[in-house]
Tab-separated table of C-alpha atoms in Angstrom:
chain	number	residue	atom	x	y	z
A	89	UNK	CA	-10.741	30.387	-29.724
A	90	UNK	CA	-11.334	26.690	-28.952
A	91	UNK	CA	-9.273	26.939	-26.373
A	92	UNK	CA	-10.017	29.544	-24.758
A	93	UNK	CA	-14.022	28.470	-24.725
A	94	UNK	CA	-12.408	24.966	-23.143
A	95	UNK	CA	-10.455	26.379	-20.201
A	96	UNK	CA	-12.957	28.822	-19.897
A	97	UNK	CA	-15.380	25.646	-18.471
A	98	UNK	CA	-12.789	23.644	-16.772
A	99	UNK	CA	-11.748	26.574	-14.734
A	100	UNK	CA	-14.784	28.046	-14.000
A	101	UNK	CA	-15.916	24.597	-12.768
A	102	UNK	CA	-13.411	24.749	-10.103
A	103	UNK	CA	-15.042	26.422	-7.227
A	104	UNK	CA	-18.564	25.003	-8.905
A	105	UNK	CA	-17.270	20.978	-8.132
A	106	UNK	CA	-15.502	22.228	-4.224
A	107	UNK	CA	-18.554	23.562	-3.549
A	108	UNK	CA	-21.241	20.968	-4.816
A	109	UNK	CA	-18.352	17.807	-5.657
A	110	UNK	CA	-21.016	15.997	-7.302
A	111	UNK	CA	-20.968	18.490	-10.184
A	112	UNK	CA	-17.246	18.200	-10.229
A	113	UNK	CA	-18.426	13.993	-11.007
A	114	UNK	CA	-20.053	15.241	-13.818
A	115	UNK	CA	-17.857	17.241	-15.705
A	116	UNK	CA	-14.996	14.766	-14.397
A	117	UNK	CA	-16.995	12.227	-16.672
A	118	UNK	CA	-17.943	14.865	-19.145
A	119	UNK	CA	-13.997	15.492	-19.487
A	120	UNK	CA	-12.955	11.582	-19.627
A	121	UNK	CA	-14.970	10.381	-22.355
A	122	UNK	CA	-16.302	13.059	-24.171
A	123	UNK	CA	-12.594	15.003	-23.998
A	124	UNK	CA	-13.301	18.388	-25.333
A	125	UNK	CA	-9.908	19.375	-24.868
A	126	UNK	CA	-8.798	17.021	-27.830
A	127	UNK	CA	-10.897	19.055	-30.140
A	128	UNK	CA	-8.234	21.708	-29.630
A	129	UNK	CA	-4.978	22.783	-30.900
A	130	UNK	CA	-3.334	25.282	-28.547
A	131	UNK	CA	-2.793	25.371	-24.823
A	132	UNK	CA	-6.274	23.282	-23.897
A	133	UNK	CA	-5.005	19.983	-26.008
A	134	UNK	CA	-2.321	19.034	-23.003
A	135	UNK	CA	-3.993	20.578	-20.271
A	136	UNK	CA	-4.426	18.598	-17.373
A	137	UNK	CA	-8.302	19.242	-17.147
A	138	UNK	CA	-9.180	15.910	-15.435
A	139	UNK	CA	-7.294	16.926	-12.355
A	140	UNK	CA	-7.985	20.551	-12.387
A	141	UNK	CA	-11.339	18.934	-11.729
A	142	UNK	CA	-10.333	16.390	-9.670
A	143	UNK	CA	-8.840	17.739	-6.769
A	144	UNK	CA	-11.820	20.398	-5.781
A	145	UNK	CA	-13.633	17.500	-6.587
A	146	UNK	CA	-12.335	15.190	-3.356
A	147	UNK	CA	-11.302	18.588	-1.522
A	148	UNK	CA	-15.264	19.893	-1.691
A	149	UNK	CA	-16.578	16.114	-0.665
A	150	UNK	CA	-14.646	16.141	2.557
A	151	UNK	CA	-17.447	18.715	3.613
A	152	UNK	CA	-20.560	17.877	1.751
A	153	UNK	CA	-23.302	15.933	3.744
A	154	UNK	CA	-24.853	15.057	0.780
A	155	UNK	CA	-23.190	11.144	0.006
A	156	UNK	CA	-23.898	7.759	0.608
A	157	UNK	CA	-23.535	6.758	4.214
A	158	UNK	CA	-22.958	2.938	3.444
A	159	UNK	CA	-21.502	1.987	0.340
A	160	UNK	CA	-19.867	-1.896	1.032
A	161	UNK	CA	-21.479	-3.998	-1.430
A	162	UNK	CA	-20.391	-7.346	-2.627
A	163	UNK	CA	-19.054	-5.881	-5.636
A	164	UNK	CA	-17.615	-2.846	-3.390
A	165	UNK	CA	-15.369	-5.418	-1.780
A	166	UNK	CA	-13.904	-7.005	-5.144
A	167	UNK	CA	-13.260	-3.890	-6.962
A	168	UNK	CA	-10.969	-2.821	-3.562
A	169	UNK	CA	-9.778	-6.316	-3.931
A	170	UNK	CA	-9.128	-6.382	-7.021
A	171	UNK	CA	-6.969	-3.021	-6.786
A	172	UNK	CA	-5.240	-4.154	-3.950
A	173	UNK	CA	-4.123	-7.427	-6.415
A	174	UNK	CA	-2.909	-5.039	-9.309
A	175	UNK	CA	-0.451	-3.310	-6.375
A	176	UNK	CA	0.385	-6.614	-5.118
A	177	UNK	CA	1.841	-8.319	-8.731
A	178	UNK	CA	3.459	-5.271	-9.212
A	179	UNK	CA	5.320	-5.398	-5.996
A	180	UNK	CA	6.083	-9.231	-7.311
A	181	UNK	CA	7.346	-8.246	-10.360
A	182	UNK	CA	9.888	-5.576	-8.609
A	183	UNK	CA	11.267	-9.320	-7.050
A	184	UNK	CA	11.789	-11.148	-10.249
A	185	UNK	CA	14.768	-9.904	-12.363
A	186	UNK	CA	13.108	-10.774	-15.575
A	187	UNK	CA	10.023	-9.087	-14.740
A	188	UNK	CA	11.787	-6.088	-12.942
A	189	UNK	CA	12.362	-4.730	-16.222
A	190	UNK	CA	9.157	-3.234	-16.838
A	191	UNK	CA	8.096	-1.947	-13.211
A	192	UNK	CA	8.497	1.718	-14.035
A	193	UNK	CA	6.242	1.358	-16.946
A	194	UNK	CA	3.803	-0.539	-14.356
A	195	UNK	CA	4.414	1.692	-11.671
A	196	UNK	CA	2.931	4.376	-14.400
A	197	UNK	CA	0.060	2.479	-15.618
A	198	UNK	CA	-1.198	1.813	-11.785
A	199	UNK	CA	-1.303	5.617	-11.085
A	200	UNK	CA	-3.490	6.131	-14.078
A	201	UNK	CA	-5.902	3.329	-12.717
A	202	UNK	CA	-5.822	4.736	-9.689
A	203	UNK	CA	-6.609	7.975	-10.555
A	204	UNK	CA	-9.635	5.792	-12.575
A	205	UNK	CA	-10.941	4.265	-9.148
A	206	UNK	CA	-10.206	6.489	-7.044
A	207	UNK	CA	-13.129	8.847	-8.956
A	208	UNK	CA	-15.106	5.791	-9.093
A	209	UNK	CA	-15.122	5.193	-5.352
A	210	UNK	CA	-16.128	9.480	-5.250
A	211	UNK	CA	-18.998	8.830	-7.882
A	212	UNK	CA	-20.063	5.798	-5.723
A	213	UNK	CA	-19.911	8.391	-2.782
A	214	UNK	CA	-21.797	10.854	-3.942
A	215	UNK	CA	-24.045	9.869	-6.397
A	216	UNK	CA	-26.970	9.497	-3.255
A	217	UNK	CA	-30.384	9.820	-5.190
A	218	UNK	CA	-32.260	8.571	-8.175
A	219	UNK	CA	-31.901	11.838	-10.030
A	220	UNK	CA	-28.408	12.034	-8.904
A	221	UNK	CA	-28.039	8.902	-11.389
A	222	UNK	CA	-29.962	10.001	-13.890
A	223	UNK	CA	-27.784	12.674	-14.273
A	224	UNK	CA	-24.732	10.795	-14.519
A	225	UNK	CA	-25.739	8.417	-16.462
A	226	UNK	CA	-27.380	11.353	-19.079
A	227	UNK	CA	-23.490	12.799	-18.945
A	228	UNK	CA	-22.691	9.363	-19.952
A	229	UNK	CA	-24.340	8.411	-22.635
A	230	UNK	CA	-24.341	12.206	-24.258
A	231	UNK	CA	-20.621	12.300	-23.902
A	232	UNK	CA	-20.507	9.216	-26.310
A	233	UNK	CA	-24.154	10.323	-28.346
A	234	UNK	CA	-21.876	13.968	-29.302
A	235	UNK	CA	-19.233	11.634	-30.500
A	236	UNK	CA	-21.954	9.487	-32.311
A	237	UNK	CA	-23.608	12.240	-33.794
A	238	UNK	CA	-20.447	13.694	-34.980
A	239	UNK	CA	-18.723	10.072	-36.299
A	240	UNK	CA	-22.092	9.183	-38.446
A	241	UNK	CA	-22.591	12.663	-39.799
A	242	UNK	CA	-18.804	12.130	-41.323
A	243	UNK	CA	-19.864	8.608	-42.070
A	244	UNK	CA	-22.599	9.603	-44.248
A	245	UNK	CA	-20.637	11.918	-46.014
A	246	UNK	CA	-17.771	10.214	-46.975
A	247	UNK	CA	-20.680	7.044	-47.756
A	248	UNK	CA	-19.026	4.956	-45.146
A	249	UNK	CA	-15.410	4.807	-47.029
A	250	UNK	CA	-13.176	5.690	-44.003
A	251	UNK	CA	-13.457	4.568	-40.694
A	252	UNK	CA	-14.459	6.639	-37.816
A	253	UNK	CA	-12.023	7.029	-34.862
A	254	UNK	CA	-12.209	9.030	-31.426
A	255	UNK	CA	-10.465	12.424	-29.749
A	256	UNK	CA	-6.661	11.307	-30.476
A	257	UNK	CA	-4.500	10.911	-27.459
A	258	UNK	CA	-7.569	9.803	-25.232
A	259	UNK	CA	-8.991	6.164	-24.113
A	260	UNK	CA	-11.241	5.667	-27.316
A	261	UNK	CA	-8.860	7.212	-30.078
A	262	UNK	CA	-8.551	3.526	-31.589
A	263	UNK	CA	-11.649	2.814	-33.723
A	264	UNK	CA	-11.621	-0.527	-31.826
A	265	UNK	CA	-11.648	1.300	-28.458
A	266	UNK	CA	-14.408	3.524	-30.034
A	267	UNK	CA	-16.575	0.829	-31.030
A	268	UNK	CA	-16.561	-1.137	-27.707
A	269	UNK	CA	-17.408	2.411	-25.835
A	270	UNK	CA	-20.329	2.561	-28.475
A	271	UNK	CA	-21.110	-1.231	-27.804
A	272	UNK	CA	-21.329	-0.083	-23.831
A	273	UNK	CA	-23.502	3.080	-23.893
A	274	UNK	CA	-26.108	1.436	-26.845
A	275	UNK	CA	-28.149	-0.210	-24.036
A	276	UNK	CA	-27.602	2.936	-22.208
A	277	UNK	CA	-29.448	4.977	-24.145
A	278	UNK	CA	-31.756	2.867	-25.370
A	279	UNK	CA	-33.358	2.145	-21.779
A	280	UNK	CA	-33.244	5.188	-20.524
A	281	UNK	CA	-34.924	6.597	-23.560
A	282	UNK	CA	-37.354	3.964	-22.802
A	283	UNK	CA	-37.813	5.771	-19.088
A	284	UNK	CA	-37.334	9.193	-19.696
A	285	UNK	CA	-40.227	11.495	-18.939
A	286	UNK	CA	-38.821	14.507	-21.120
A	287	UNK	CA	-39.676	14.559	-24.468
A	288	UNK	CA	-36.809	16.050	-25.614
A	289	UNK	CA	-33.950	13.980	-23.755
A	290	UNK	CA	-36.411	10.766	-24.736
A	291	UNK	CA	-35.755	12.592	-28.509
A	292	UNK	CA	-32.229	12.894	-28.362
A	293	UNK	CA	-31.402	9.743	-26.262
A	294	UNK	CA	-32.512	7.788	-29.161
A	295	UNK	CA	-30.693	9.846	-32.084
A	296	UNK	CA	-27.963	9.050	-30.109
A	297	UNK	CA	-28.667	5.380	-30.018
A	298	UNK	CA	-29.361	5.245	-33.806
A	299	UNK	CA	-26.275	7.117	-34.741
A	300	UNK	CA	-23.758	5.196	-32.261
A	301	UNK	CA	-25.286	2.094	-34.041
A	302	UNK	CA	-23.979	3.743	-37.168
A	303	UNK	CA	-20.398	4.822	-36.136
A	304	UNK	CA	-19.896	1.128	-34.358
A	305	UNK	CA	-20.135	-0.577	-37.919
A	306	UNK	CA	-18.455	2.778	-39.437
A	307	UNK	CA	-15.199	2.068	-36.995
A	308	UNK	CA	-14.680	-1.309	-38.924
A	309	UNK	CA	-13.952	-3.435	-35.882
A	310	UNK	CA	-14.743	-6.821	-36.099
A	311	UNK	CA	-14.870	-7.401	-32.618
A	312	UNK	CA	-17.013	-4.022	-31.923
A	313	UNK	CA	-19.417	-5.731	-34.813
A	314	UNK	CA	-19.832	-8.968	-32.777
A	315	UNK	CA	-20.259	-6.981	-29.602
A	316	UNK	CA	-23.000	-4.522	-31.866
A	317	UNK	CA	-24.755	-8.072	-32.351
A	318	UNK	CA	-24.607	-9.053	-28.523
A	319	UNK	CA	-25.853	-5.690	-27.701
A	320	UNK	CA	-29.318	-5.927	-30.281
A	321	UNK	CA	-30.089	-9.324	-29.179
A	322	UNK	CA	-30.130	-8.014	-25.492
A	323	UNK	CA	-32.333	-5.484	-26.510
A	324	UNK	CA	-34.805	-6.975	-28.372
A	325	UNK	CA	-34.791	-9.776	-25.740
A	326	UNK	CA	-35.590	-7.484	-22.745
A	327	UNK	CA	-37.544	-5.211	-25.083
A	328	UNK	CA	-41.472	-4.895	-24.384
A	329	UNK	CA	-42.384	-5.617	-28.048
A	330	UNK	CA	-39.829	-8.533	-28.912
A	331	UNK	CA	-41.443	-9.530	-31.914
A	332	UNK	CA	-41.154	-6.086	-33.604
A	333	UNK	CA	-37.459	-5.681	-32.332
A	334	UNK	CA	-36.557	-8.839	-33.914
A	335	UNK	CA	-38.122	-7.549	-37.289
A	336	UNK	CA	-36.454	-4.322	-37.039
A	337	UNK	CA	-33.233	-6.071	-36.821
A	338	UNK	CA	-33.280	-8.753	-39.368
A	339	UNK	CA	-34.469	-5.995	-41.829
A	340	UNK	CA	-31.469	-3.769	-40.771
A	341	UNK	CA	-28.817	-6.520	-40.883
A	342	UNK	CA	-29.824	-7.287	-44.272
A	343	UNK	CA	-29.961	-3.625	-45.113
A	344	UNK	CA	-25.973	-3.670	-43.777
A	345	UNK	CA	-25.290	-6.292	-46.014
A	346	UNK	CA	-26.957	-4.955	-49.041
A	347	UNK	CA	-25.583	-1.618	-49.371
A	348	UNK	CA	-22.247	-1.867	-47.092
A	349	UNK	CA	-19.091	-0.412	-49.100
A	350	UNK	CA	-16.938	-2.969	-50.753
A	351	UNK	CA	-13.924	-2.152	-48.322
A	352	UNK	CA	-16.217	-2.890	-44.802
A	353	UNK	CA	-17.741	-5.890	-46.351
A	354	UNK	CA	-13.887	-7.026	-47.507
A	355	UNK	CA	-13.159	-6.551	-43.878
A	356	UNK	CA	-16.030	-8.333	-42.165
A	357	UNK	CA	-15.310	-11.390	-44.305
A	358	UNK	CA	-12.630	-12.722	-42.740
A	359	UNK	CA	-15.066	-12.510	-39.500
A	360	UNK	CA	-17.495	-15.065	-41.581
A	361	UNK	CA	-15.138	-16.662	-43.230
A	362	UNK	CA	-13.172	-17.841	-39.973
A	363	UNK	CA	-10.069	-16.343	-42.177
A	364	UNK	CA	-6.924	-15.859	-39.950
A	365	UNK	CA	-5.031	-12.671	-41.400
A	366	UNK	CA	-2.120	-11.058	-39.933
A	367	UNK	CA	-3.779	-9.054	-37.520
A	368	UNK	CA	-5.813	-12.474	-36.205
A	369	UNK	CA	-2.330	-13.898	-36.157
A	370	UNK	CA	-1.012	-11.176	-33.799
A	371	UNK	CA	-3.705	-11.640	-31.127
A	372	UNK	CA	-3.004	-15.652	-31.537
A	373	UNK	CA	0.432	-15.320	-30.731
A	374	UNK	CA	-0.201	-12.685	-27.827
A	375	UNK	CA	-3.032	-14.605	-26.136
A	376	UNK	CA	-0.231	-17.606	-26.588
A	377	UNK	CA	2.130	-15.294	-24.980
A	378	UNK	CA	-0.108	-14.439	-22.004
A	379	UNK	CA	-0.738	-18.295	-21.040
A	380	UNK	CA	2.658	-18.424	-21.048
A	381	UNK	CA	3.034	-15.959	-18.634
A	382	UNK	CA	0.400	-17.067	-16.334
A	383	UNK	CA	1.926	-20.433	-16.386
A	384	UNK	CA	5.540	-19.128	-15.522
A	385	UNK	CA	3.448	-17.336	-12.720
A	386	UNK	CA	0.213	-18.651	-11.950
A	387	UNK	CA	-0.814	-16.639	-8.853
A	388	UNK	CA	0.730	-12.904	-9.664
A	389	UNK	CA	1.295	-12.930	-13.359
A	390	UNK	CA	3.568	-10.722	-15.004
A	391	UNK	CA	2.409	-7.942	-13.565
A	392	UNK	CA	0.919	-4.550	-15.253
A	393	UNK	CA	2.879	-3.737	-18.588
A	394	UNK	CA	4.329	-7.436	-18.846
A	395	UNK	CA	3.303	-6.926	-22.985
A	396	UNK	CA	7.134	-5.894	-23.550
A	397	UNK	CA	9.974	-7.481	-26.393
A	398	UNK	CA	11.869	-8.445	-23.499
A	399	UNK	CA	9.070	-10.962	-22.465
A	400	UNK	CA	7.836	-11.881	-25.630
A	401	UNK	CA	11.511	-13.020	-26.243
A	402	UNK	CA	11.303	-14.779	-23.115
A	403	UNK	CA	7.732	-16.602	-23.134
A	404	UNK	CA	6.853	-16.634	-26.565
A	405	UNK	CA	7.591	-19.637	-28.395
A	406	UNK	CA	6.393	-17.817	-31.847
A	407	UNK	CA	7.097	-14.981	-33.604
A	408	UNK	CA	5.014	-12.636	-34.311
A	409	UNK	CA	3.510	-11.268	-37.901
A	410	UNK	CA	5.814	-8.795	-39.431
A	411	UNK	CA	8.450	-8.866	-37.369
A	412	UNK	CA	6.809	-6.928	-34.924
A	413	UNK	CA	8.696	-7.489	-30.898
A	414	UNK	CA	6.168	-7.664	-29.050
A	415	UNK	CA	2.105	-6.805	-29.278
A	416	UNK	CA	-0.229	-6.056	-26.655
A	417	UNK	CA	-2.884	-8.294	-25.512
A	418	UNK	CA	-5.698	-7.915	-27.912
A	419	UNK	CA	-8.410	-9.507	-24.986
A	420	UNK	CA	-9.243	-8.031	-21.402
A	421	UNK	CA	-9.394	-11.733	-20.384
A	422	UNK	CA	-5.750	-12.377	-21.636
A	423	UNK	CA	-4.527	-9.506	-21.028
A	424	UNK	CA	-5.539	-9.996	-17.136
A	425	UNK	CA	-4.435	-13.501	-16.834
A	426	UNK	CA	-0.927	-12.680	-18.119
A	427	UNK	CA	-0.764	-9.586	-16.172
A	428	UNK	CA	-2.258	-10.436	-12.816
A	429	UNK	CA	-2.247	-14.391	-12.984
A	430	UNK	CA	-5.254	-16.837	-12.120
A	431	UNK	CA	-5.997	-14.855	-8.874
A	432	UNK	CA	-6.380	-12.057	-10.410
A	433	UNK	CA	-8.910	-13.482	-13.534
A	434	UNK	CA	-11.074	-14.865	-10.687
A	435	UNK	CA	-11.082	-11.816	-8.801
A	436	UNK	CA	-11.847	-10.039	-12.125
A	437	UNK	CA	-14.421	-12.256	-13.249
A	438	UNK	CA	-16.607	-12.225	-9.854
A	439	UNK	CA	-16.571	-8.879	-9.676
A	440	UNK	CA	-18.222	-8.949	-13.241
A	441	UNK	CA	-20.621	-12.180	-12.658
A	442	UNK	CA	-21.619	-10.441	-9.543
A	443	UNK	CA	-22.110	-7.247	-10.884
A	444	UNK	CA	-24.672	-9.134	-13.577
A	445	UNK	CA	-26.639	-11.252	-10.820
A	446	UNK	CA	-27.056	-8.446	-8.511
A	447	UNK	CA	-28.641	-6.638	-11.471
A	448	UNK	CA	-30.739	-9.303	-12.666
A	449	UNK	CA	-31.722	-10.100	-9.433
A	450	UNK	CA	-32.736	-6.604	-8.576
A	451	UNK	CA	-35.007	-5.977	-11.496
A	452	UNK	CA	-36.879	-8.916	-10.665
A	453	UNK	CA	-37.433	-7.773	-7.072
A	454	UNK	CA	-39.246	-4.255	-8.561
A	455	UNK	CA	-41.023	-6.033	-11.081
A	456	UNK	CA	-44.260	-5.917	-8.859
A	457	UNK	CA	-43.094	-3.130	-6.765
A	458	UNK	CA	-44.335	0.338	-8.237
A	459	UNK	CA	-41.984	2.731	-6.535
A	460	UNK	CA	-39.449	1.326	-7.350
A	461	UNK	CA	-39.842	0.245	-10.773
A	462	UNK	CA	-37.573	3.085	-12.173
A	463	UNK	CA	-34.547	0.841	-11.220
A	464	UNK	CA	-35.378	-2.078	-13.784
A	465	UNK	CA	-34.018	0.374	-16.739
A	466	UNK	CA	-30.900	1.169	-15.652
A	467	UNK	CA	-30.431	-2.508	-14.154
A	468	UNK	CA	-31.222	-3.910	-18.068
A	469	UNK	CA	-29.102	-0.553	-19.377
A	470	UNK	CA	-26.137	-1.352	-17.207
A	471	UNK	CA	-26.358	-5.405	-17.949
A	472	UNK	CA	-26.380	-4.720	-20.957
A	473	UNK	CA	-23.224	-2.165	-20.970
A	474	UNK	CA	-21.606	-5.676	-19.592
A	475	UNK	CA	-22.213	-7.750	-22.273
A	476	UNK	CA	-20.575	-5.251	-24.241
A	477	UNK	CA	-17.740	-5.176	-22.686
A	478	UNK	CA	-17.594	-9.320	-22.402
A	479	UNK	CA	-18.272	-9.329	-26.250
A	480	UNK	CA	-16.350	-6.502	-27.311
A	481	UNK	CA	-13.540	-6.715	-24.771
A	482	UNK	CA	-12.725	-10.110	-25.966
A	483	UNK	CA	-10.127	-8.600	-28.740
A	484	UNK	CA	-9.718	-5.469	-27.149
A	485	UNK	CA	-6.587	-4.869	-24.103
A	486	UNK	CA	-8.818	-2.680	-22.469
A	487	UNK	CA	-9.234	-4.685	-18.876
A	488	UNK	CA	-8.503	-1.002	-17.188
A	489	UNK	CA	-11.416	0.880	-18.850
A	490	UNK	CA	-12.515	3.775	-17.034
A	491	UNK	CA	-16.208	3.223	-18.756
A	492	UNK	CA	-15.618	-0.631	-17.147
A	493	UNK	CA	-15.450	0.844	-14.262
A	494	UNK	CA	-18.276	3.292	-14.488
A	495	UNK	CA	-20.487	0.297	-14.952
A	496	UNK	CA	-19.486	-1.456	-12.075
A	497	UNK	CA	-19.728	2.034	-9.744
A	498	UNK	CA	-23.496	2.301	-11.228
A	499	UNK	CA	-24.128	-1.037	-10.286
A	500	UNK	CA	-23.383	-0.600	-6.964
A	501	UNK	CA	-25.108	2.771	-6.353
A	502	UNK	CA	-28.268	1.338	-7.950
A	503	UNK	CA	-27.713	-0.938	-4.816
A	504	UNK	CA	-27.599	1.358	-2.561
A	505	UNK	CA	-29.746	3.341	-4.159
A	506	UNK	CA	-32.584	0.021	-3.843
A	507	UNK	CA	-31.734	-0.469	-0.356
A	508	UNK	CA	-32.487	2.588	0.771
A	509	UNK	CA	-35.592	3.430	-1.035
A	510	UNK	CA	-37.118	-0.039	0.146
A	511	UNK	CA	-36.140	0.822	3.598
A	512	UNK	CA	-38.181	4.036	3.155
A	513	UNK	CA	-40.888	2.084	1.741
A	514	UNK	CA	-41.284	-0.795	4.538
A	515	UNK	CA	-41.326	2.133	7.113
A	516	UNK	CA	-44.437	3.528	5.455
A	517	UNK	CA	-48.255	2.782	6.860
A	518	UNK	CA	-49.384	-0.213	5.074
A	519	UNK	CA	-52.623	1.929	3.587
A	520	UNK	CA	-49.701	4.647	2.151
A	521	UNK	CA	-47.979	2.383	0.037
A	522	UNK	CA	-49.172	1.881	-3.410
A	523	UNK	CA	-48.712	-1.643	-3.624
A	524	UNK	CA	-47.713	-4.949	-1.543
A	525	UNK	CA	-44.021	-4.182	-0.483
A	526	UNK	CA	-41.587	-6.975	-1.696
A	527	UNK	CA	-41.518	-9.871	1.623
A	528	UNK	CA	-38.235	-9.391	3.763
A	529	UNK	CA	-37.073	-12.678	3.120
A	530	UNK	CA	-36.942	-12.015	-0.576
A	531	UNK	CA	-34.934	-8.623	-0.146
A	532	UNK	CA	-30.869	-9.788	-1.138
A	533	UNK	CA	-28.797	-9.506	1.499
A	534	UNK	CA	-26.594	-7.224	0.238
């Protein structure tokens, strides 16, 4: 029956996303991170729902009028950039003989980030007005708050005994991968509850928030736990009553420790302790493996899918624990210096410190700027989605994650977004606008 309720949506979303492609965004991002079709068992659970949506999806936007007219940012130049560099050390890697070996796997990898940026360049396109955003981001963070919900109502009753992992077969099956997805959308939720005009979104934004804080400590990971702590700091720093905030979470961390199950807190000690066990061991040797690598290859890398026993064999002056071939990278930041080289971690890296300063910079522009204050919320929300991921991310291979992405296209239609409302504003007669608009000279030249 599950499956038949499943395709019953996808397909009748079909001529729904040619005709409007902005709706076809939404249940795109509906489909890739919430993944109803992994809740099935029958003909739905392989189906290939994200390009049944897909295609209507860039089909129906070839006709729309409705979409961004400009939409080169700063950041819109790495992130082509940046794709153009993961094509171009593949290429290299088709000219090395030792690094030939693993093209095909590459070669697959690429089209599945493609398919990733390619809907982030359409979101970016079409994604044209404030409440255009708000409902993207509200298909966002519900995707992951159903996933909360449903992770923390298991936690609580099995006490917190099992860990709590996502849809198999999808981007956040891993509990780690689950946790750093959590880590992302927490700051979310949390300031666009802080925004939201609905009572009942407002409501369920923030059981959302409280129960993905749940499920991140439920999924075990050590790294998700020290990106759980980035994320609360963040928030209680940008938070309107810091004092309280802080409060709140001492009280709750000591709450954690008090009444955690013996197996979590057994895990989490080797976090305190600065104990090294075998898993700790395999990321040493793979971030070892990476330099390695990057060194053999400074400017291209290895290329995408370099993590193979062939290379390890090759650039890995230790074995690994268990007698385990090869590993993969365990660390977006190794595992894009061994794949795309030093270029490509720069590349990488601006387009995340820009991302950050064009955010920070932005909310202080609309601090004193009333029509345009709704933008400082998602600019803290979406700052604080990339702390997450910095945090997180750190022990995590997950450089190519489509919710990475997603936080980068928000970024830069909150941009756009800013541009063009303060161009609407200057235009106004001085004695129609509700407040001093913000000087030119102080307007970012984006």
């Amino acid at each position: 029956m599950r499956d038949y309720i499943v395709l019953a949506i996808i397909l009748g979303s079909v001529p729904a996303a040619f005709i409007n492609p902005f709706f076809g965004v939404l249940m795109w991002t509906w489909v890739a991170y919430f993944n109803p079709h992994r809740f099935t068992w029958g003909v739905a659970y392989n189906f290939p729902v994200a390009l049944v949506l897909a295609v209507p999806t860039l089909a129906g936007t070839l006709f729309t009028r409705k979409r961004n007219s400009n939409v080169f940012t700063r950041e819109t130049v790495l992130l082509l950039l940046l794709w153009v560099w993961f094509g171009v050390t593949l290429f290299h890697a088709t000219l090395v003989p030792i690094l030939s070996m693993h093209v095909e796997d590459g070669k697959a990898q690429l089209i599945v980030i493609t398919k990733i940026l390619l809907m982030t360049g359409f979101t970016v396109l079409l994604t044209n007005s404030q409440q255009r955003l708000r409902l993207l981001m509200l298909v966002t963070v519900f995707s992951f708050g159903a996933l909360a919900v449903k992770g923390a109502l298991f936690g609580m009753r099995t006490a917190g005994d099992f860990r709590v992992w996502g849809p198999p077969d999808s981007f956040v099956a891993d509990n780690n991968d689950l946790g750093l997805a959590m880590n992302i959308a927490l700051p979310l939720m949390f300031f666009m509850a802080s925004q939201e005009s609905n009572r009942k979104i407002r409501f369920l934004l923030r059981v959302c928030f409280f129960a993905s804080v749940l499920v991140v400590l439920l999924t075990y990971s050590r790294g998700a736990l020290l990106g759980l702590t980035t994320v609360l700091v963040v928030i209680v720093v940008k938070a309107r009553h810091k004092f309280l905030g802080g409060a709140v979470l001492l009280l709750a961390g000591m709450l954690v420790l008090a009444y955690a199950p013996v197996r979590w807190q057994d895990r989490m000690d080797t976090l305190v302790a600065g104990k090294v066990d075998e898993s700790g061991q395999q990321r040493l040797v793979s971030w070892k493996f990476a330099w390695n690598v990057a060194q053999a290859f400074p400017l291209t890398g290895g290329g995408l899918g370099c993590f193979t026993p062939e290379m390890f064999a090759r650039y890995s002056k230790e074995e690994l624990p268990g007698g385990a071939l090869s590993s993969g990278p365990h660390s977006i930041y190794f595992q894009i210096i061994g794949e795309q080289g030093f270029v490509g971690f720069f590349i990488f890296l601006s387009l995340v410190g820009a991302c950050v300063l064009s955010l920070r910079k932005m909310r202080k522009l609309v601090q004193n700027s009333p029509p345009l204050q709704w933008i400082a919320p998602y600019a803290d929300g979406l700052e604080g989605g990339f702390y997450a991921f910095l945090v997180s991310g750190a022990f995590l291979g997950r450089a190519y994650f489509d919710l990475f992405y997603q936080l980068v296209a928000c970024t830069i239609i909150l941009k756009i977004l800013y541009r063009t409302e303060l161009g609407k504003w200057m235009t106004q007669p001085r004695e129609e606008a509700s407040a001093e608009p913000v000087e030119m000279e102080e307007v970012p030249a984006y």
